[in-house]
Amino acid sequence: MTSQHQKPGDNYLRRLVTRVTAMGRHARLRRQLGDIEHRSLELPRSYREQLADLIGRECDNVAQCADPAQYGIQIEGGVTQSGLDVGYDRARSDNVQVRMRGLALWIALVYHETRGASAPDVEELHRHVLRIMRELKVFSSRLESGGTSA
């Protein structure tokens, strides 16, 4: 049933805009993923272990958040930056500790955003994030200790 003010083509147009927006977002995440993977795997082994712990903690934090899409948002000077943007900006820092926190935030948010997706391109992105997490051994210590899994 349509309202008096809704035109018959509005629903189709709304779905089209939503789909195009989602495709653009996932294309952007795929482009960022290459940089994130490179920056994660170029870290020395001792930092990789710390990064794995950070990712595990961020995954737990995102999972506990009432609205995971809102996790990590920063507002500075009236400008709102999403958690993904904050994480990506930090991941490109020259400071190793800031970089690791950004990498952990970005990976955890993308993991949660893409988990359970049904679109093939989003499933592919999720598998790629899981591969990075596996290479960093995010799951091993958390599962062995009986902690929550990411």
XYZ file of C-alpha atoms in Angstrom:
150
model
C 0.000 0.000 0.000
C 1.440 3.367 -0.962
C 0.775 6.675 0.711
C -0.742 9.632 -1.099
C 2.658 11.302 -1.370
C 4.680 8.305 -2.539
C 5.034 7.808 -6.269
C 5.051 4.274 -7.697
C 8.716 4.491 -8.800
C 9.975 5.826 -5.452
C 10.445 2.368 -3.934
C 12.474 1.167 -6.928
C 14.584 4.328 -6.895
C 15.184 4.024 -3.154
C 16.328 0.401 -3.544
C 18.582 1.370 -6.452
C 20.227 4.195 -4.517
C 20.703 1.933 -1.491
C 22.316 -0.771 -3.631
C 24.632 1.666 -5.446
C 25.652 3.231 -2.129
C 26.407 -0.199 -0.648
C 28.421 -1.195 -3.725
C 30.477 1.995 -3.460
C 31.103 1.398 0.229
C 32.260 -2.163 -0.321
C 34.481 -1.095 -3.229
C 36.099 1.475 -0.913
C 36.580 -1.151 1.806
C 38.215 -3.513 -0.709
C 40.653 -0.772 -1.768
C 41.484 0.015 1.857
C 41.851 -3.675 2.662
C 44.994 -3.983 0.520
C 46.661 -1.170 2.450
C 45.473 -2.558 5.799
C 46.773 -6.023 4.966
C 50.144 -4.669 3.869
C 50.535 -2.529 6.997
C 49.465 -5.422 9.252
C 51.759 -8.022 7.804
C 54.801 -5.752 7.525
C 54.940 -5.390 11.315
C 57.697 -7.306 13.160
C 56.511 -10.531 14.797
C 56.422 -9.045 18.322
C 54.102 -6.267 17.135
C 51.944 -8.763 15.239
C 51.217 -10.591 18.489
C 50.200 -7.296 20.120
C 48.085 -6.464 17.074
C 46.334 -9.833 17.296
C 45.447 -9.099 20.934
C 44.210 -5.622 20.043
C 42.023 -6.992 17.241
C 40.542 -9.574 19.591
C 39.718 -6.904 22.174
C 38.238 -4.584 19.537
C 36.081 -7.439 18.199
C 34.796 -8.046 21.721
C 34.098 -4.324 22.197
C 32.266 -4.019 18.876
C 30.195 -7.127 19.653
C 29.124 -5.646 23.007
C 28.145 -2.312 21.452
C 24.393 -1.758 21.063
C 24.962 -0.461 17.514
C 28.271 -1.754 16.098
C 28.021 0.693 13.183
C 28.367 3.529 15.711
C 31.470 2.090 17.396
C 34.583 4.253 17.113
C 32.835 7.367 15.805
C 34.590 10.626 16.613
C 33.191 14.125 16.475
C 35.707 16.950 16.281
C 34.796 20.531 15.481
C 31.318 19.521 14.351
C 32.728 16.993 11.860
C 31.716 13.369 12.393
C 34.130 10.660 11.352
C 33.037 7.009 11.197
C 34.940 4.361 13.127
C 36.186 2.912 9.838
C 37.594 6.281 8.772
C 39.182 6.821 12.184
C 40.729 3.357 12.063
C 41.992 3.778 8.503
C 43.518 7.192 9.253
C 45.264 5.832 12.341
C 46.448 2.742 10.445
C 48.419 5.058 8.169
C 50.217 6.754 11.081
C 54.002 6.753 11.424
C 53.626 6.001 15.138
C 53.562 2.197 15.495
C 51.226 2.152 18.524
C 48.723 4.488 16.847
C 48.998 2.436 13.639
C 48.281 -0.824 15.480
C 45.225 0.636 17.225
C 43.924 1.886 13.877
C 44.523 -1.466 12.205
C 42.725 -3.267 15.031
C 39.748 -0.905 14.904
C 39.412 -1.112 11.119
C 39.722 -4.917 10.982
C 37.249 -5.440 13.853
C 34.658 -3.113 12.323
C 34.917 -4.669 8.857
C 34.770 -8.143 10.388
C 31.501 -7.319 12.152
C 30.027 -5.400 9.225
C 30.635 -8.208 6.742
C 29.843 -11.162 9.025
C 26.745 -13.003 7.855
C 26.595 -11.140 4.543
C 24.896 -12.815 1.615
C 26.216 -10.709 -1.273
C 29.174 -12.432 -2.986
C 31.403 -9.344 -2.991
C 30.813 -8.780 0.730
C 31.407 -12.468 1.501
C 34.719 -12.200 -0.360
C 35.682 -9.169 1.728
C 34.795 -11.058 4.921
C 36.896 -14.066 3.892
C 39.836 -11.763 3.189
C 39.523 -10.158 6.650
C 39.339 -13.633 8.217
C 42.515 -14.612 6.349
C 44.356 -11.584 7.741
C 43.112 -12.414 11.229
C 44.203 -16.017 10.799
C 47.665 -14.939 9.607
C 47.951 -12.729 12.672
C 46.652 -15.614 14.803
C 43.857 -13.578 16.350
C 41.718 -16.602 17.159
C 44.266 -19.082 18.539
C 44.993 -17.599 21.964
C 41.400 -16.432 22.527
C 39.939 -19.864 21.834
C 42.542 -21.716 23.861
C 41.920 -19.562 26.930
C 38.159 -20.002 26.671
C 37.622 -16.325 25.903
C 35.052 -15.052 23.465
C 35.820 -15.619 19.834
C 35.944 -12.739 17.396
